[in-house]
Coordinates of N, CA and C in Angstrom, one line a residue:
M1 N 35.3 -27.9 -1.2 CA 34.2 -26.9 -0.8 C 33.1 -27.1 -1.8
K2 N 33.4 -27.4 -3.0 CA 32.4 -27.6 -4.1 C 31.5 -28.9 -3.6
S3 N 32.1 -30.0 -3.3 CA 31.1 -31.2 -2.9 C 30.4 -31.0 -1.8
K4 N 30.7 -30.1 -0.8 CA 29.9 -29.9 0.4 C 28.7 -29.1 0.0
I5 N 28.9 -28.1 -1.0 CA 27.8 -27.5 -1.6 C 26.7 -28.4 -2.2
I6 N 27.1 -29.2 -3.0 CA 26.5 -30.1 -3.6 C 25.5 -31.1 -2.8
V7 N 26.3 -31.6 -1.8 CA 25.6 -32.4 -0.8 C 24.5 -31.7 0.0
T8 N 24.6 -30.4 0.4 CA 23.6 -29.6 1.1 C 22.4 -29.4 0.1
A9 N 22.7 -29.3 -1.1 CA 21.6 -29.1 -2.1 C 20.8 -30.4 -2.1
V10 N 21.3 -31.3 -2.2 CA 20.6 -32.7 -2.3 C 19.8 -33.1 -1.2
M11 N 20.3 -32.7 0.1 CA 19.6 -32.8 1.3 C 18.5 -32.0 1.5
V12 N 18.5 -30.8 0.8 CA 17.3 -29.9 0.9 C 16.2 -30.4 0.1
I13 N 16.6 -30.9 -1.1 CA 15.6 -31.5 -2.1 C 14.9 -32.7 -1.4
V14 N 15.7 -33.7 -0.9 CA 15.1 -34.8 -0.3 C 14.2 -34.5 0.7
M15 N 14.5 -33.3 1.6 CA 13.7 -33.2 2.8 C 12.4 -32.5 2.1
L16 N 12.2 -31.8 1.1 CA 11.1 -31.2 0.6 C 10.2 -32.2 -0.2
L17 N 10.6 -33.3 -0.5 CA 9.8 -34.3 -1.2 C 8.7 -34.7 -0.4
P18 N 8.7 -35.1 1.1 CA 7.6 -35.5 1.6 C 6.6 -34.4 1.8
I19 N 7.0 -33.3 1.9 CA 6.0 -32.1 1.9 C 5.2 -32.1 0.7
I20 N 5.8 -32.0 -0.4 CA 5.2 -32.0 -1.8 C 4.2 -33.1 -1.9
A21 N 4.5 -34.4 -1.4 CA 3.8 -35.5 -1.6 C 2.5 -35.5 -0.9
I22 N 2.4 -34.7 0.4 CA 1.2 -34.8 1.3 C 0.4 -33.4 0.8
A23 N 0.9 -32.6 0.1 CA 0.2 -31.2 -0.2 C -1.2 -31.6 -0.7
Q24 N -2.2 -30.9 -0.1 CA -3.7 -31.1 -0.5 C -4.2 -29.7 -0.9
N25 N -5.3 -29.7 -1.6 CA -6.0 -28.5 -2.3 C -6.9 -28.0 -1.0
L26 N -6.9 -26.7 -0.8 CA -7.5 -26.0 0.3 C -8.6 -25.4 -0.3
P27 N -9.9 -25.2 0.6 CA -11.2 -24.5 0.1 C -10.7 -23.3 -0.4
C28 N -11.5 -22.9 -1.6 CA -11.3 -21.6 -2.1 C -12.6 -21.0 -2.6
R29 N -12.7 -19.7 -2.6 CA -13.9 -19.0 -3.1 C -13.5 -17.9 -4.0
T30 N -14.2 -17.7 -5.0 CA -13.9 -16.6 -5.9 C -15.1 -15.7 -6.0
Y31 N -14.8 -14.4 -6.1 CA -15.8 -13.3 -5.9 C -15.7 -12.4 -7.3
G32 N -16.8 -12.0 -7.7 CA -16.7 -11.2 -8.9 C -17.9 -11.6 -9.9
G33 N -17.8 -10.9 -11.1 CA -18.7 -11.2 -12.2 C -17.9 -11.4 -13.4
T34 N -18.5 -10.7 -14.5 CA -17.9 -10.9 -15.8 C -16.9 -9.8 -16.1
M35 N -16.6 -9.0 -15.2 CA -15.6 -7.9 -15.3 C -14.2 -8.3 -14.5
N36 N -13.3 -7.5 -14.5 CA -12.0 -7.8 -13.9 C -12.2 -7.3 -12.4
E37 N -11.8 -8.2 -11.4 CA -11.7 -7.8 -10.0 C -10.3 -8.3 -9.5
R38 N -9.7 -7.4 -8.6 CA -8.6 -7.8 -8.0 C -8.5 -7.4 -6.7
A39 N -8.2 -8.3 -5.6 CA -8.0 -7.9 -4.2 C -6.5 -7.7 -3.9
H40 N -6.1 -6.6 -3.3 CA -4.8 -6.3 -2.9 C -4.4 -6.4 -1.5
A41 N -5.5 -6.5 -0.8 CA -5.4 -6.3 0.8 C -6.5 -7.3 1.5
L42 N -6.1 -8.0 2.6 CA -7.1 -8.7 3.2 C -6.8 -8.4 4.9
V43 N -7.9 -8.2 5.6 CA -7.8 -8.0 6.9 C -8.9 -8.8 7.7
Q44 N -8.6 -9.3 8.9 CA -9.6 -10.0 9.8 C -10.2 -8.9 10.9
N45 N -11.6 -9.2 11.0 CA -12.2 -8.5 12.1 C -12.4 -9.6 13.1
F46 N -11.5 -9.4 14.3 CA -11.5 -10.5 15.3 C -12.9 -10.6 16.0
S47 N -13.6 -9.4 16.0 CA -14.9 -9.2 16.9 C -15.8 -10.1 16.3
D48 N -16.0 -10.4 15.0 CA -17.0 -11.5 14.4 C -16.5 -12.4 13.6
G49 N -15.2 -12.5 13.5 CA -14.6 -13.6 12.6 C -14.7 -13.2 11.1
S50 N -15.1 -12.1 10.7 CA -15.4 -11.7 9.3 C -14.0 -11.4 8.6
Y51 N -13.8 -11.1 7.4 CA -12.7 -10.6 6.6 C -13.2 -9.6 5.7
V52 N -12.3 -8.7 5.5 CA -12.5 -7.5 4.6 C -11.5 -7.5 3.5
M53 N -12.0 -7.5 2.3 CA -11.0 -7.4 1.1 C -11.1 -6.0 0.4
A54 N -9.8 -5.5 -0.1 CA -9.9 -4.3 -0.8 C -9.0 -4.4 -2.1
G55 N -9.5 -3.8 -3.1 CA -8.9 -3.8 -4.4 C -9.5 -3.1 -5.3
F56 N -9.9 -3.6 -6.5 CA -10.5 -2.7 -7.6 C -11.3 -3.6 -8.4
T57 N -12.3 -3.0 -9.1 CA -13.2 -3.8 -10.2 C -13.3 -2.8 -11.3
T58 N -13.5 -3.3 -12.5 CA -13.6 -2.6 -13.8 C -15.2 -2.5 -14.0
M59 N -16.0 -2.9 -13.0 CA -17.6 -2.4 -13.2 C -17.9 -1.4 -12.1
P60 N -18.7 -0.5 -12.5 CA -19.6 -0.3 -13.6 C -19.1 0.6 -14.7
L61 N -18.0 1.4 -14.3 CA -17.6 2.4 -15.2 C -16.3 2.2 -15.8
D62 N -15.3 2.7 -15.0 CA -13.9 2.6 -15.2 C -13.4 1.5 -14.2
T63 N -12.1 1.9 -13.7 CA -11.4 1.1 -12.7 C -11.9 1.7 -11.3
N64 N -12.7 1.0 -10.5 CA -13.3 1.5 -9.2 C -12.7 0.8 -8.1
L65 N -12.7 1.4 -6.9 CA -12.4 0.8 -5.5 C -13.5 -0.2 -5.3
L66 N -13.0 -1.4 -4.9 CA -13.8 -2.5 -4.5 C -13.5 -3.0 -3.1
I67 N -14.5 -2.9 -2.2 CA -14.4 -3.5 -0.8 C -15.3 -4.6 -0.6
V68 N -15.0 -5.7 -0.2 CA -15.9 -6.9 0.1 C -15.7 -7.4 1.4
K69 N -16.8 -7.7 2.1 CA -16.7 -8.3 3.4 C -17.4 -9.6 3.4
I70 N -16.7 -10.8 3.9 CA -17.2 -12.0 3.9 C -17.1 -12.6 5.4
D71 N -17.9 -13.7 5.6 CA -18.1 -14.1 7.0 C -16.7 -15.2 7.1
S72 N -16.7 -16.0 8.2 CA -15.6 -16.8 8.5 C -15.6 -17.9 7.6
S73 N -16.8 -18.2 6.9 CA -16.9 -19.3 5.9 C -16.6 -18.9 4.5
G74 N -16.5 -17.6 4.3 CA -16.2 -17.1 2.9 C -17.5 -16.5 2.3
N75 N -18.6 -16.7 3.0 CA -19.8 -16.1 2.3 C -19.8 -14.6 2.4
P76 N -20.2 -14.0 1.2 CA -20.3 -12.5 1.1 C -21.3 -11.8 1.9
L77 N -20.9 -10.9 2.7 CA -21.8 -10.2 3.5 C -22.2 -8.8 3.1
Q78 N -21.2 -8.1 2.5 CA -21.3 -6.6 2.1 C -20.2 -6.4 1.0
A79 N -20.5 -5.4 0.2 CA -19.5 -5.0 -0.8 C -19.9 -3.4 -1.0
K80 N -18.8 -2.9 -1.3 CA -18.8 -1.3 -1.5 C -18.0 -1.1 -2.9
I81 N -18.7 -0.2 -3.7 CA -17.9 0.2 -5.0 C -17.9 1.6 -5.2
S82 N -16.8 2.2 -5.5 CA -16.8 3.7 -5.8 C -17.2 3.9 -7.2
Y83 N -17.6 5.2 -7.5 CA -18.2 5.5 -8.7 C -17.4 6.7 -9.4
G84 N -16.2 6.6 -9.2 CA -15.2 7.6 -10.0 C -15.4 7.4 -11.5
N85 N -15.2 8.3 -12.1 CA -15.3 8.3 -13.7 C -13.9 7.9 -14.3
K86 N -12.8 7.8 -13.4 CA -11.5 7.2 -13.9 C -11.1 6.0 -13.2
T87 N -9.9 6.2 -12.5 CA -9.4 5.0 -11.7 C -9.4 5.3 -10.5
E88 N -9.6 4.3 -9.5 CA -9.4 4.3 -8.1 C -8.9 2.8 -7.9
I89 N -7.7 2.7 -7.2 CA -7.2 1.3 -6.9 C -6.8 1.2 -5.4
A90 N -7.2 0.4 -4.6 CA -6.8 0.2 -3.3 C -5.5 -0.9 -3.3
T91 N -4.6 -0.4 -2.5 CA -3.3 -1.3 -2.4 C -3.1 -1.8 -1.1
S92 N -3.6 -1.2 -0.2 CA -3.3 -1.5 1.2 C -4.5 -1.3 2.2
M93 N -4.7 -2.0 3.2 CA -5.7 -1.7 4.1 C -5.5 -2.3 5.5
I94 N -5.8 -1.7 6.7 CA -5.6 -2.0 7.9 C -6.8 -2.1 8.8
R95 N -6.8 -2.8 9.9 CA -7.8 -2.7 10.8 C -7.4 -1.7 12.1
T96 N -8.2 -0.8 12.3 CA -7.7 0.3 13.2 C -8.0 0.0 14.6
S97 N -7.4 0.9 15.4 CA -7.8 0.6 16.9 C -9.2 1.1 17.5
D98 N -9.8 1.9 16.6 CA -11.4 2.1 16.9 C -12.2 1.2 16.2
D99 N -11.9 0.0 15.8 CA -12.6 -1.1 15.3 C -13.1 -0.7 13.8
G100 N -12.5 0.2 13.1 CA -12.7 0.5 11.8 C -11.7 0.1 10.8
Y101 N -11.6 0.8 9.6 CA -10.5 0.4 8.7 C -10.0 1.6 7.9
A102 N -8.8 1.5 7.6 CA -8.0 2.6 6.9 C -7.5 2.0 5.5
I103 N -7.9 2.5 4.3 CA -7.5 2.1 3.1 C -6.5 3.3 2.5
T104 N -5.5 2.6 1.8 CA -4.8 3.7 0.9 C -4.7 3.1 -0.6
G105 N -4.5 3.9 -1.4 CA -4.1 3.4 -2.8 C -3.9 4.7 -3.7
W106 N -4.4 4.6 -5.0 CA -4.0 5.8 -5.8 C -5.3 6.1 -6.7
T107 N -5.5 7.2 -7.1 CA -6.6 7.6 -8.1 C -6.3 8.7 -9.0
T108 N -7.0 8.6 -10.4 CA -6.9 9.6 -11.3 C -8.1 10.3 -11.4
T109 N -9.1 10.2 -10.5 CA -10.5 10.8 -10.5 C -10.4 11.9 -9.9
Y110 N -9.9 12.0 -8.6 CA -10.1 13.2 -7.8 C -8.9 13.8 -7.6
Q111 N -8.3 14.5 -8.6 CA -7.1 15.2 -8.8 C -7.3 16.6 -7.9
T112 N -6.3 16.9 -7.1 CA -6.4 18.0 -6.3 C -5.9 19.2 -6.9
S113 N -5.0 19.1 -8.0 CA -4.6 20.2 -9.0 C -3.8 19.6 -10.2
G114 N -3.4 20.5 -11.0 CA -2.7 20.1 -12.2 C -3.9 19.8 -13.4
Q115 N -3.2 19.8 -14.6 CA -4.0 19.7 -15.8 C -3.8 18.4 -16.4
N116 N -2.6 17.6 -16.1 CA -2.5 16.2 -16.7 C -3.2 15.1 -15.9
L117 N -3.4 13.9 -16.5 CA -4.0 13.0 -15.9 C -3.1 12.1 -15.1
K118 N -2.7 12.6 -13.9 CA -1.6 11.9 -13.1 C -2.4 11.3 -11.8
A119 N -1.7 10.2 -11.3 CA -2.3 9.6 -10.0 C -2.1 10.4 -9.0
N120 N -2.9 10.3 -8.0 CA -2.7 10.9 -6.7 C -3.1 9.9 -5.7
I121 N -2.4 10.0 -4.5 CA -2.6 9.2 -3.2 C -3.9 9.4 -2.6
F122 N -4.8 8.5 -2.2 CA -5.9 8.7 -1.4 C -5.8 7.9 -0.1
V123 N -6.6 8.2 1.0 CA -6.7 7.6 2.1 C -8.2 7.7 2.5
I124 N -8.8 6.7 2.7 CA -10.1 6.4 3.2 C -10.4 5.9 4.5
K125 N -11.1 6.4 5.5 CA -11.4 5.9 6.8 C -12.7 5.3 6.8
L126 N -12.9 4.2 7.2 CA -14.2 3.6 7.4 C -14.6 3.1 8.7
D127 N -15.8 3.0 9.2 CA -16.1 2.6 10.4 C -16.2 1.0 10.3
N128 N -16.8 0.3 11.3 CA -16.9 -1.0 11.5 C -17.8 -1.7 10.4
N129 N -18.8 -0.8 9.9 CA -19.9 -1.3 9.1 C -19.5 -0.7 7.7
L130 N -18.3 -0.4 7.4 CA -17.8 0.0 6.1 C -18.3 1.3 5.6
N131 N -18.8 2.1 6.5 CA -19.4 3.4 6.2 C -18.2 4.4 6.2
V132 N -18.1 5.3 5.3 CA -17.0 6.3 5.2 C -17.2 7.3 6.3
Q133 N -16.0 7.3 7.1 CA -15.8 8.5 7.9 C -15.3 9.8 7.5
W134 N -14.2 9.6 6.8 CA -13.6 10.7 6.0 C -12.7 10.1 4.8
G135 N -12.6 10.8 3.9 CA -11.6 10.5 2.7 C -10.9 11.7 2.2
K136 N -9.6 11.5 1.9 CA -8.8 12.5 1.5 C -7.9 12.2 0.3
V137 N -7.6 13.0 -0.6 CA -6.7 12.8 -1.7 C -5.4 13.7 -1.5
Y138 N -4.1 13.2 -1.8 CA -2.9 13.9 -1.4 C -2.1 14.0 -2.6
T139 N -1.5 15.1 -2.8 CA -0.5 15.1 -4.1 C 0.7 16.3 -3.6
T140 N 1.7 16.2 -4.0 CA 2.9 17.2 -4.0 C 2.5 18.3 -5.0
N141 N 2.0 17.8 -6.2 CA 1.7 18.7 -7.4 C 1.1 18.1 -8.4
G142 N -0.1 18.4 -8.9 CA -0.9 17.7 -9.7 C -0.5 17.2 -11.1
D143 N 0.8 17.8 -11.3 CA 1.2 17.5 -12.6 C 2.4 16.2 -12.5
F144 N 2.5 15.7 -11.4 CA 3.5 14.6 -11.0 C 2.6 13.3 -10.5
E145 N 3.1 12.2 -10.9 CA 2.5 11.1 -10.4 C 2.9 10.7 -9.1
E146 N 1.8 10.2 -8.3 CA 2.2 9.6 -6.9 C 1.3 8.5 -6.7
R147 N 1.9 7.3 -6.1 CA 1.2 6.2 -5.7 C 1.5 5.8 -4.3
A148 N 0.6 5.1 -3.7 CA 0.8 4.6 -2.2 C 0.6 3.0 -2.2
Y149 N 1.5 2.5 -1.4 CA 1.4 1.0 -1.5 C 1.2 0.4 -0.1
S150 N 1.3 1.2 0.9 CA 1.3 0.6 2.3 C 0.7 1.8 3.4
I151 N -0.2 1.3 4.2 CA -0.6 2.2 5.3 C -0.5 1.5 6.6
I152 N -0.1 2.2 7.8 CA -0.2 1.7 9.0 C -0.8 2.7 10.0
E153 N -1.3 2.2 11.1 CA -1.7 3.2 12.2 C -0.5 3.5 13.1
T154 N -0.3 4.6 13.5 CA 0.9 5.1 14.2 C 0.5 5.4 15.6
F155 N 1.5 5.1 16.6 CA 1.2 5.2 18.1 C 2.4 6.1 18.7
H156 N 3.7 5.5 18.5 CA 4.8 6.0 19.2 C 5.3 7.4 18.6
T157 N 5.0 7.5 17.2 CA 5.5 8.7 16.6 C 4.3 9.7 16.6
G158 N 3.2 9.4 17.4 CA 2.0 10.3 17.5 C 0.9 9.6 16.9
P159 N -0.4 9.7 17.4 CA -1.6 9.1 16.9 C -1.9 9.5 15.4
G160 N -2.4 8.4 14.6 CA -2.5 8.9 13.1 C -2.3 7.8 12.3
Y161 N -1.7 8.1 11.1 CA -1.5 7.0 10.2 C -0.1 7.5 9.4
A162 N 0.6 6.5 8.7 CA 1.7 6.8 7.9 C 1.5 5.9 6.7
V163 N 1.8 6.6 5.6 CA 1.7 5.9 4.1 C 2.9 6.1 3.4
V164 N 3.3 5.0 2.7 CA 4.5 5.1 1.9 C 4.2 4.7 0.5
G165 N 4.9 5.3 -0.3 CA 4.8 5.0 -1.7 C 6.1 5.7 -2.6
W166 N 5.5 6.3 -3.7 CA 6.5 7.1 -4.4 C 5.9 8.4 -5.1
T167 N 6.7 9.2 -5.6 CA 6.4 10.4 -6.2 C 7.4 10.7 -7.1
E168 N 7.0 11.4 -8.4 CA 7.9 11.8 -9.3 C 8.4 13.3 -9.0
Y169 N 7.5 13.9 -8.2 CA 8.1 15.2 -7.7 C 9.3 15.0 -7.1
S170 N 10.4 16.0 -7.5 CA 11.7 16.0 -6.9 C 12.5 14.9 -7.4
G171 N 11.9 13.9 -8.3 CA 12.7 12.8 -8.6 C 13.4 13.2 -10.1
Y172 N 14.2 12.3 -10.5 CA 14.6 12.5 -11.8 C 13.6 12.0 -12.8
N173 N 12.9 12.8 -13.3 CA 11.8 12.5 -14.3 C 12.1 11.5 -15.5
P174 N 11.3 10.5 -15.7 CA 10.2 10.0 -14.7 C 10.6 9.1 -13.6
S175 N 11.6 9.2 -13.2 CA 12.1 8.2 -12.1 C 11.4 8.6 -10.7
P176 N 10.7 7.7 -10.1 CA 10.2 8.1 -8.8 C 11.0 8.3 -7.5
A177 N 10.7 8.9 -6.6 CA 11.4 9.1 -5.2 C 10.4 8.6 -4.2
L178 N 11.2 7.9 -3.1 CA 10.5 7.5 -2.1 C 9.7 8.5 -1.2
F179 N 8.2 8.3 -0.9 CA 7.5 9.1 -0.5 C 6.8 8.6 0.9
I180 N 6.8 9.4 2.1 CA 6.4 9.0 3.3 C 5.5 10.2 3.7
L181 N 4.2 9.9 3.9 CA 3.1 10.8 4.4 C 2.6 10.4 5.8
K182 N 2.9 11.3 6.6 CA 2.5 11.1 8.2 C 1.1 12.0 8.3
L183 N 0.1 11.3 8.8 CA -1.4 11.9 8.9 C -1.6 12.0 10.4
F184 N -2.5 13.0 10.7 CA -3.1 13.0 12.1 C -4.4 12.1 11.9
P185 N -5.0 11.7 13.1 CA -6.1 10.9 13.0 C -7.3 11.1 12.2
D186 N -7.4 12.6 12.0 CA -8.5 13.0 11.0 C -8.1 13.1 9.5
G187 N -6.9 12.6 9.2 CA -6.6 12.6 7.9 C -5.7 13.8 7.4
N188 N -5.6 14.9 8.2 CA -5.0 16.0 7.8 C -3.5 15.7 7.9
V189 N -2.6 16.5 7.0 CA -1.2 16.0 6.9 C -0.4 16.5 8.3
Q190 N 0.3 15.6 8.7 CA 1.3 16.2 9.8 C 2.6 16.5 9.3
W191 N 3.2 15.7 8.3 CA 4.3 16.0 7.6 C 4.6 15.1 6.4
V192 N 5.3 15.4 5.6 CA 5.6 14.8 4.2 C 7.3 14.7 4.1
K193 N 7.9 13.5 3.8 CA 9.2 13.4 3.4 C 9.4 12.7 2.1
I194 N 10.3 13.2 1.3 CA 10.7 12.8 0.0 C 12.2 12.5 0.1
Y195 N 12.5 11.2 -0.3 CA 13.8 10.7 -0.3 C 14.4 10.5 -1.8
N196 N 15.3 10.9 -2.2 CA 15.9 10.6 -3.5 C 17.3 9.8 -3.2
R197 N 17.5 8.9 -4.2 CA 18.8 8.1 -4.2 C 19.7 8.7 -5.3
R198 N 20.8 9.1 -5.0 CA 21.7 9.9 -5.9 C 22.8 8.9 -6.3
T199 N 23.0 8.6 -7.7 CA 24.1 7.9 -8.2 C 25.0 8.7 -9.1
W200 N 26.3 8.2 -9.0 CA 27.3 8.9 -9.9 C 27.2 8.2 -11.2
T201 N 27.1 9.0 -12.3 CA 27.3 8.6 -13.7 C 28.4 9.5 -14.4
M202 N 28.6 9.2 -15.6 CA 29.5 9.7 -16.5 C 29.0 11.4 -16.6
Q203 N 27.7 11.6 -16.4 CA 27.1 12.8 -16.7 C 27.0 13.6 -15.3
G204 N 27.7 12.9 -14.3 CA 27.5 13.5 -12.9 C 26.6 12.8 -12.0
W205 N 26.2 13.4 -11.0 CA 25.3 13.0 -10.0 C 23.7 12.9 -10.5
V206 N 23.0 12.0 -10.5 CA 21.7 11.8 -11.0 C 20.8 11.1 -9.8
N207 N 19.5 11.4 -9.9 CA 18.6 10.8 -9.0 C 18.2 9.6 -9.7
T208 N 18.2 8.5 -9.1 CA 17.7 7.1 -9.6 C 16.3 6.8 -8.8
P209 N 15.6 5.7 -9.4 CA 14.4 5.5 -9.0 C 14.3 4.8 -7.5
T210 N 13.6 5.3 -6.6 CA 13.3 4.7 -5.3 C 11.8 4.6 -4.8
E211 N 11.5 3.3 -4.7 CA 10.0 3.4 -4.4 C 9.9 2.7 -3.0
G212 N 8.8 3.1 -2.3 CA 8.4 2.7 -1.0 C 7.3 1.6 -1.0
Y213 N 7.4 0.4 -0.6 CA 6.3 -0.6 -0.8 C 5.7 -1.0 0.6
D214 N 6.4 -0.9 1.7 CA 5.9 -1.2 3.0 C 6.5 -0.4 4.1
I215 N 5.9 -0.3 5.2 CA 6.4 0.6 6.3 C 6.1 0.0 7.6
V216 N 6.9 0.2 8.7 CA 6.5 -0.3 9.9 C 7.0 0.8 10.8
E217 N 6.3 0.8 11.9 CA 6.7 1.9 13.1 C 7.5 1.4 14.1
L218 N 8.8 1.9 14.4 CA 9.7 1.7 15.4 C 9.3 2.4 16.7
S219 N 9.3 1.7 17.8 CA 9.1 2.2 19.1 C 10.1 3.1 19.6
Y220 N 11.4 2.6 19.3 CA 12.6 3.4 19.8 C 13.7 3.3 18.7
L221 N 14.4 4.5 18.5 CA 15.7 4.4 17.9 C 16.7 5.4 18.7
P222 N 17.9 5.0 18.7 CA 19.0 5.8 19.4 C 18.8 7.2 18.8
N223 N 19.0 8.1 19.9 CA 18.8 9.6 19.7 C 17.3 9.9 19.3
F224 N 16.4 9.1 19.0 CA 15.0 9.4 18.7 C 14.1 8.7 19.7
P225 N 13.8 9.1 20.9 CA 13.2 8.4 21.8 C 11.6 8.3 21.4
N226 N 11.2 9.1 20.6 CA 9.7 8.9 20.1 C 9.6 7.9 18.9
G227 N 10.7 7.2 18.7 CA 10.7 6.1 17.5 C 10.6 6.8 16.3
G228 N 10.4 5.9 15.3 CA 10.6 6.3 13.9 C 10.0 5.2 12.9
F229 N 10.5 5.1 11.7 CA 9.9 4.2 10.8 C 11.0 3.3 10.2
A230 N 10.7 2.2 9.6 CA 11.7 1.5 8.8 C 10.7 1.2 7.5
V231 N 11.5 1.2 6.4 CA 10.7 1.3 5.0 C 11.4 0.3 4.2
T232 N 10.7 -0.4 3.3 CA 11.3 -1.4 2.3 C 10.7 -0.9 0.9
G233 N 11.4 -1.4 0.0 CA 10.8 -1.1 -1.5 C 11.9 -1.4 -2.4
R234 N 12.1 -0.5 -3.4 CA 13.0 -0.8 -4.6 C 13.7 0.3 -4.9
G235 N 15.0 0.0 -5.1 CA 15.8 1.2 -5.7 C 16.7 0.6 -6.7
L236 N 17.1 1.5 -7.8 CA 17.9 1.2 -8.8 C 19.2 1.7 -8.4
F237 N 20.2 0.6 -8.5 CA 21.7 1.0 -8.1 C 22.4 1.0 -9.4

C-alpha cells in the first residue's frame, strides 16, 4: 500500500512539470497612489465589457470605501471614494438583475447605536453608472462587532438580497456567531438569523466561533419548496 502511494505522488509531480515549464506572465495593471489600496471583489459588466472593483483605500482620511471601474483593456473609467471619518471596507460585490451593483462590507463610521467603536454591516445599492440608489447600515446591537463577507441577489426565497458574515451578539464573547441577513429589494430587513456552535468542555457547553464567508441560494430543499441557502465559513471544533 505504501509503494502505491509513492508512485502516485511521483506521477502527479511529473505531470505538473510541463505546465510549470510553459507558464507565462500575463498582462497586469495596478491602480492606486501613495496610500494603501486593496480590492476584495471584482465583477464584469457584460453589456459594455467593463469591470468594477470594490475594496478600500486609506486616502484621503481614514480607511474608506473604494470603487473603481475599468474598461476591457484595464484602463480606468471611473472611481468612487467614501468620505467617512473612520473605516469603511467593501468585502463583496455582485452585478444585480437591474443592471446595477450591490456591495456589502463593514464600517465603524455609521454606527446605528451603542457607544463603543464597533463594526456594523453595510449594504450599498448602485445603478449602472455607480450612482448610489440606497445605502443602509445594520447591527444587532451597537455594542457588538458585526462583519459581512458575502452578498447575493435572491430569487427563489423571495426577491431581494442575502448577506452572510458574523456577529458577536449572542456569541460567546468575543467569539463570533454565524450571521445571515435577508433583505427586501429596497434594503429593508426581511429576517435575521444567528447560529451558534455549541461545544462541550470541562466547564460545560460553551459557544465557539462560527463565521460565515460565502452563501448561495438553493432553488429547492426537501420540505422547503421555496428553497433555502447553503453557507460556508469557519468553525472552531
